[in-house]
mmCIF file of C-alpha atoms and ligand atoms in Angstrom:
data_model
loop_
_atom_site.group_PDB
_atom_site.id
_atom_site.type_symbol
_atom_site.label_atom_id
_atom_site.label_comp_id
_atom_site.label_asym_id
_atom_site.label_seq_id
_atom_site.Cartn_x
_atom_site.Cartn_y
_atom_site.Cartn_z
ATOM 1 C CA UNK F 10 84.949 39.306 1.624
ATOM 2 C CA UNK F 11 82.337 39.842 4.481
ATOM 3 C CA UNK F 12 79.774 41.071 2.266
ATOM 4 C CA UNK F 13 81.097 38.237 -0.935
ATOM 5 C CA UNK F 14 80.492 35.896 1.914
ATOM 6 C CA UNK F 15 77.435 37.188 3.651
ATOM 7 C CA UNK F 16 78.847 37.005 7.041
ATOM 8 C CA UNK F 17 78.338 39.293 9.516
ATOM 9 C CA UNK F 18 80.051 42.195 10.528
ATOM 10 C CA UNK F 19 80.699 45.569 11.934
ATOM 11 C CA UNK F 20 82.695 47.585 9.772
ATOM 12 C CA UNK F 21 84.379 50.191 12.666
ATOM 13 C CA UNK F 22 85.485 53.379 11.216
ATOM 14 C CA UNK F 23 87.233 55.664 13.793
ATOM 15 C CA UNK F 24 87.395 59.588 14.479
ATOM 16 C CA UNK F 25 90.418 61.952 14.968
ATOM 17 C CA UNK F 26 89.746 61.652 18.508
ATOM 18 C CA UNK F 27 88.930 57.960 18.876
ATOM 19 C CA UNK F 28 92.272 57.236 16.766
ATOM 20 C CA UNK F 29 94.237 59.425 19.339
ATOM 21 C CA UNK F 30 92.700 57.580 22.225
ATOM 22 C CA UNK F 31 93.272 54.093 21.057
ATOM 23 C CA UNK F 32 96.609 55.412 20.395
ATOM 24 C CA UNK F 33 97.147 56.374 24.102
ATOM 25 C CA UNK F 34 95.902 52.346 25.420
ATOM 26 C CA UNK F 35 98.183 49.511 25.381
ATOM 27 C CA UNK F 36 97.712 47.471 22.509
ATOM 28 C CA UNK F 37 99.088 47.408 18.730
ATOM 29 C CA UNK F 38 98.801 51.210 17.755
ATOM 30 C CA UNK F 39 98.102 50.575 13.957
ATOM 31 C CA UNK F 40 95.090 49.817 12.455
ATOM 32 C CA UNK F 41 93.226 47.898 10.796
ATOM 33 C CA UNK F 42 92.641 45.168 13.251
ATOM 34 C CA UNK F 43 89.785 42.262 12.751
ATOM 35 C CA UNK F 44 88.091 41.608 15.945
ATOM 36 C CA UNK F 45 86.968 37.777 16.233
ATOM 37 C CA UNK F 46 85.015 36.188 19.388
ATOM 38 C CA UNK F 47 87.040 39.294 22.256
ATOM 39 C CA UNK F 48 90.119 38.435 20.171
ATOM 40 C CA UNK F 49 92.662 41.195 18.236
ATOM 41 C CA UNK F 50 94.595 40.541 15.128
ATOM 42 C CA UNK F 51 96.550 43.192 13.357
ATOM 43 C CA UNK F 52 98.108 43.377 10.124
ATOM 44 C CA UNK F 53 95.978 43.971 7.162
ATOM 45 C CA UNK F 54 97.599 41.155 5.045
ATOM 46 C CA UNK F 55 97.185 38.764 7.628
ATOM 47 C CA UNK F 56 94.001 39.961 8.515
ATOM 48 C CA UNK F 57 92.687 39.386 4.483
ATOM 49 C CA UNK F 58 94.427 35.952 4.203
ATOM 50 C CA UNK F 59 92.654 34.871 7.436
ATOM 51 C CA UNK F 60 89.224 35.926 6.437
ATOM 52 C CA UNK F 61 89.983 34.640 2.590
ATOM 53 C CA UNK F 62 91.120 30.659 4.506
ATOM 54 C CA UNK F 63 88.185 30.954 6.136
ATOM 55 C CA UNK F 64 85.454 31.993 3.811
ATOM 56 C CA UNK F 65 86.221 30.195 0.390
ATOM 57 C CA UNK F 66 88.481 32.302 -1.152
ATOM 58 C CA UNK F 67 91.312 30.753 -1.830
ATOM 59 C CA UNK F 68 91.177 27.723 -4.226
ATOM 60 C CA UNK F 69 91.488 24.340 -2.100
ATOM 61 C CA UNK F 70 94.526 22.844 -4.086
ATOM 62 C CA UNK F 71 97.677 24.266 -3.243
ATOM 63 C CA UNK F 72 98.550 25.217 -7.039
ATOM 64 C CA UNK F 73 95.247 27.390 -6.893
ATOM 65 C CA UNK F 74 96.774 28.621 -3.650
ATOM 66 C CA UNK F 75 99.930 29.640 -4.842
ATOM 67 C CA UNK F 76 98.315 31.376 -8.150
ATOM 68 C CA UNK F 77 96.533 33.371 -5.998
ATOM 69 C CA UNK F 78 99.892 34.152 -4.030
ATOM 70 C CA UNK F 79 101.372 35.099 -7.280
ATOM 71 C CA UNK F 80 98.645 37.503 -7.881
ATOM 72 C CA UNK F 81 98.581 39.081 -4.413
ATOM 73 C CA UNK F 82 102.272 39.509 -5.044
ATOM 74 C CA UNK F 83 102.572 41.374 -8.062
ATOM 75 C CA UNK F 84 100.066 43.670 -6.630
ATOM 76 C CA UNK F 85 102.334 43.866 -3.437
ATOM 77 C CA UNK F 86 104.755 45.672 -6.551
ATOM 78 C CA UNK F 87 102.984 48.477 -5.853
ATOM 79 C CA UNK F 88 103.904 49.221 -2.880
ATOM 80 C CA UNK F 89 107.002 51.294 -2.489
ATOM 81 C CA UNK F 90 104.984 53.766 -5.116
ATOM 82 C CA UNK F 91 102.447 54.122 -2.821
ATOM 83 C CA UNK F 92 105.010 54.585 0.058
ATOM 84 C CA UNK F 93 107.128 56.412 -1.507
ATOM 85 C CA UNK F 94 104.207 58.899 -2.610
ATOM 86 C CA UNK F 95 102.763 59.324 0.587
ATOM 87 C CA UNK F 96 105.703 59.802 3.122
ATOM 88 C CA UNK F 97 107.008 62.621 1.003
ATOM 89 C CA UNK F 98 105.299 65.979 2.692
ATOM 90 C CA UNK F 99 106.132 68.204 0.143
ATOM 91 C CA UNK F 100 103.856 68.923 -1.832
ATOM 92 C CA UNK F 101 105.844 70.058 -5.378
ATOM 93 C CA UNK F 102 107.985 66.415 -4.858
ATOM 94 C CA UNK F 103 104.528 64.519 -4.180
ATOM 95 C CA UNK F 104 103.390 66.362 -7.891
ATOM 96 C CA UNK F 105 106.454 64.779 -9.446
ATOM 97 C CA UNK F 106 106.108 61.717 -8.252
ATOM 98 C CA UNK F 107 102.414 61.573 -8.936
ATOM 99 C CA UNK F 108 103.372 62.943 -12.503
ATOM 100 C CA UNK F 109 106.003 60.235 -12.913
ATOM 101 C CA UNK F 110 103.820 58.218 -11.857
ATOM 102 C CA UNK F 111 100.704 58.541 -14.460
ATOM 103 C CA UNK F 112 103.433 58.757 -17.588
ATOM 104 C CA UNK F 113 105.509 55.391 -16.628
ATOM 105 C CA UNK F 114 104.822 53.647 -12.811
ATOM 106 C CA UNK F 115 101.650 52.470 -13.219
ATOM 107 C CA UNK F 116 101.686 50.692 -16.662
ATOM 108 C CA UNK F 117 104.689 48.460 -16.059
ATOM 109 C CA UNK F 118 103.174 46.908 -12.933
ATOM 110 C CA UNK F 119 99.214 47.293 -14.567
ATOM 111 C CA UNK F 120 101.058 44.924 -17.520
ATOM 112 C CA UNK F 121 101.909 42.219 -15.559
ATOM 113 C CA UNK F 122 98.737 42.437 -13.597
ATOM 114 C CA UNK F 123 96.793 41.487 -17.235
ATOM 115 C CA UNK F 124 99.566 38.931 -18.116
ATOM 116 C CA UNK F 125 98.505 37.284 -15.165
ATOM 117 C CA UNK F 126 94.873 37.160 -15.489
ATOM 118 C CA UNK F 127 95.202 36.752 -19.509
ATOM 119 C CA UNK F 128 96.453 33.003 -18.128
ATOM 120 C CA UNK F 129 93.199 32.299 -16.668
ATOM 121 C CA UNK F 130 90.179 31.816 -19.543
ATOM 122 C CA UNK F 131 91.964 34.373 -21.665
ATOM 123 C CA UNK F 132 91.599 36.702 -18.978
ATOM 124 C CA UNK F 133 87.185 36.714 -19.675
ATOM 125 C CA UNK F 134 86.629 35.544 -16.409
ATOM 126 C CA UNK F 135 88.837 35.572 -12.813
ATOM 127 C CA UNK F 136 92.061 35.690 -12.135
ATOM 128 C CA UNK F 137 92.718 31.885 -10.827
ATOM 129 C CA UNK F 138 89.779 29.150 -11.589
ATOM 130 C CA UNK F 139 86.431 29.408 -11.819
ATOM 131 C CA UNK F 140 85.122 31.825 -9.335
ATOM 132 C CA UNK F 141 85.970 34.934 -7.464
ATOM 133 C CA UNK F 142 89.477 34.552 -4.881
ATOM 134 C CA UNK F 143 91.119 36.664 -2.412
ATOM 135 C CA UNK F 144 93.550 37.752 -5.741
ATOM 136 C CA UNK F 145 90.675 39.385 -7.776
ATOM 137 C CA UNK F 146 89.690 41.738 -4.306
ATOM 138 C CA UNK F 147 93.011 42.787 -4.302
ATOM 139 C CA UNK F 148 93.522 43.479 -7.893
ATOM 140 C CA UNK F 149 89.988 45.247 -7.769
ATOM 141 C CA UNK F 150 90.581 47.160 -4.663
ATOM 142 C CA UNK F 151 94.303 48.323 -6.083
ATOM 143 C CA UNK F 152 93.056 49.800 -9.291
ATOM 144 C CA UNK F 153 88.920 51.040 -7.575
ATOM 145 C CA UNK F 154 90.983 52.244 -4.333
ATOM 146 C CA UNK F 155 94.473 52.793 -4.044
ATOM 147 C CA UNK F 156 95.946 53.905 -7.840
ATOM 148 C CA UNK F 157 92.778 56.870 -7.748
ATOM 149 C CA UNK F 158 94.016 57.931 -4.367
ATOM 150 C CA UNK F 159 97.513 58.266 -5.187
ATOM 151 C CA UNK F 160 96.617 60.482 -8.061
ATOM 152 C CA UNK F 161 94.243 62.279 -6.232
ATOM 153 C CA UNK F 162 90.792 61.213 -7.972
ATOM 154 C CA UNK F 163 88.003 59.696 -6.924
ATOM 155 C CA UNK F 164 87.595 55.509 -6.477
ATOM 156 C CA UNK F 165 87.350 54.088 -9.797
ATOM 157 C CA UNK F 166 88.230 56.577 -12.244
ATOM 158 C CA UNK F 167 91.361 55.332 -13.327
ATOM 159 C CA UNK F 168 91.364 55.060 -16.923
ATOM 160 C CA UNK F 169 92.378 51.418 -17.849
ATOM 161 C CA UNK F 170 92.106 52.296 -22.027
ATOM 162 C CA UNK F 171 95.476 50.868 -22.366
ATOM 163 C CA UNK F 172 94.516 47.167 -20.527
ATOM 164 C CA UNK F 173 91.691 46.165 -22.291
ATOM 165 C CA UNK F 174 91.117 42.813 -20.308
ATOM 166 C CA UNK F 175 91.652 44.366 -17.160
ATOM 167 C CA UNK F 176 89.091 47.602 -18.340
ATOM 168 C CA UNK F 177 86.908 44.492 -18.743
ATOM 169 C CA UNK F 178 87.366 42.727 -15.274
ATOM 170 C CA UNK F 179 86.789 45.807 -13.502
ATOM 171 C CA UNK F 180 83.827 46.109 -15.262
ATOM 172 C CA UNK F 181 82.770 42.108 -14.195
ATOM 173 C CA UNK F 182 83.849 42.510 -10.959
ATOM 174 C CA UNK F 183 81.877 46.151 -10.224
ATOM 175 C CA UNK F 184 78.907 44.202 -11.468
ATOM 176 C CA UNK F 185 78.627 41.450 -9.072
ATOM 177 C CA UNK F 186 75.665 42.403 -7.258
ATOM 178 C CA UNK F 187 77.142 42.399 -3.453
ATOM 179 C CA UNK F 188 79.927 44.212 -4.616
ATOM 180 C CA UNK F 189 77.984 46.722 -6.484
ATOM 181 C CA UNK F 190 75.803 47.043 -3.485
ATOM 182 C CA UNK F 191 78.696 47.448 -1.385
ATOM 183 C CA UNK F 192 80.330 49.824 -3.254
ATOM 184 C CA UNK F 193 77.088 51.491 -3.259
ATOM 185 C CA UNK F 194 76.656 51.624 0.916
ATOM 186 C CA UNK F 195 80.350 52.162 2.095
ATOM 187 C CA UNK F 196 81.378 55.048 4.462
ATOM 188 C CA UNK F 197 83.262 57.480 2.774
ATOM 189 C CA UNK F 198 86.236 57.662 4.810
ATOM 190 C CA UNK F 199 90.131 58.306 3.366
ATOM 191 C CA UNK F 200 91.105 54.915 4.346
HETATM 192 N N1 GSH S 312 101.718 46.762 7.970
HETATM 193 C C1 GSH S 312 100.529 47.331 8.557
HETATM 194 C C2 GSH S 312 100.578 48.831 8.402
HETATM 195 C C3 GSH S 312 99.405 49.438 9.099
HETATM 196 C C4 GSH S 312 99.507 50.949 9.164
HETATM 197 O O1 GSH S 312 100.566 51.551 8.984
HETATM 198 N N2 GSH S 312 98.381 51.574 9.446
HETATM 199 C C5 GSH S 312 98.349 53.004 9.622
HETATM 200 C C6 GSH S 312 96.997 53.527 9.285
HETATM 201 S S1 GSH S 312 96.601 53.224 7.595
HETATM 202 C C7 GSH S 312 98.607 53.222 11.099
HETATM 203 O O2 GSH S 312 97.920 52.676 11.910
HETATM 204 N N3 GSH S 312 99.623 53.992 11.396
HETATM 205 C C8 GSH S 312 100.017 54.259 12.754
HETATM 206 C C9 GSH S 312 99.996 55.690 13.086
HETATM 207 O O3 GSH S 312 99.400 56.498 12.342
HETATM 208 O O4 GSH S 312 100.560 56.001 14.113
HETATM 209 C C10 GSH S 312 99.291 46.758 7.863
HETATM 210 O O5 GSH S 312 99.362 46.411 6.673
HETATM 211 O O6 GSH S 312 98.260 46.644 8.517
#
């Protein structure tokens, strides 16, 4: 959203060692945390709601809002795959999961995903109104980011053949030139 909006901003990655020492200090223990004017918030979904308030993306009527909660909420679905896949330490489990994963998970949740942004346009264009909200980063970063690291690939290989719009809006999205640039200049770091 930093780089949508051209604001700017330092994008703090730590090390082993710096993660152990924050650790060690008073103070939340978790990260991410945004850093405004000497002041900490945690919480990375109240971090991204902040930042999309104040920089334009969320719609400004509260039906625009709330499609955009509905969107953010279906890819919330996700989440007890991903947590399910990476608190197990085994590593045959983790293959089943992953396995069960590829064959069934992801296309039930990837489904409702596209029925969601087939109501917009037909699905040619964002997922709520005219231009570019909070719920098309988070669609984008679930299927660029997260699905490829759960299956152990490489951001944005996931092969979308069966979710044709959504193969498209990827596509739209990538090609935005401060998110291609962006894409283009980011550390490399596991999270
Ligand atoms: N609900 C929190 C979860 C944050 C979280 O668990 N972060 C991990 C790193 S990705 C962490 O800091 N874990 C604490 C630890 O490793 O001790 C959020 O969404 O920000």
């Amino acid at each position: 959203m930093f780089e949508l909006a051209s604001v700017e901003y330092e994008d703090k990655r730590v090390s082993e060692e710096e993660w152990a020492d924050m650790k060690a200090k008073p103070g939340f223990g978790q990260l991410p945390v945004l850093e405004i004017d000497g002041k900490e918030i945690p919480q990375s979904r109240a971090i991204y709601r902040y930042v999309a308030r104040k920089h334009g993306f969320y719609p400004s009527d509260d039906w625009g809002h709330a499609l955009v909660e509905v969107v953010l909420e279906t890819v919330r679905d996700f989440d007890p795959e991903v947590s399910r896949f990476f608190s197990q330490t085994d590593s045959t489990k983790r293959e089943e999961i992953r396995k069960e994963f590829i064959d069934k998970g992801s296309n039930k949740y990837l489904d409702n995903i596209e029925k969601l942004l087939k109501n917009t346009n037909g699905g040619t264009g964002w997922f709520v109104g005219e231009k570019i909200s909070l719920a098309d980063i988070l669609v984008f970063y679930l299927i660029y980011d997260v699905i490829p690291s759960l299956l152990g690939k490489e951001p944005g290989t996931f092969d979308l053949s069966n979710h044709e719009l959504l193969h498209a809006f990827m596509k739209r999205f990538k090609s935005e030139p401060k998110i291609s640039s962006w894409l283009g200049k980011r550390p490399k770091t596991p999270f």
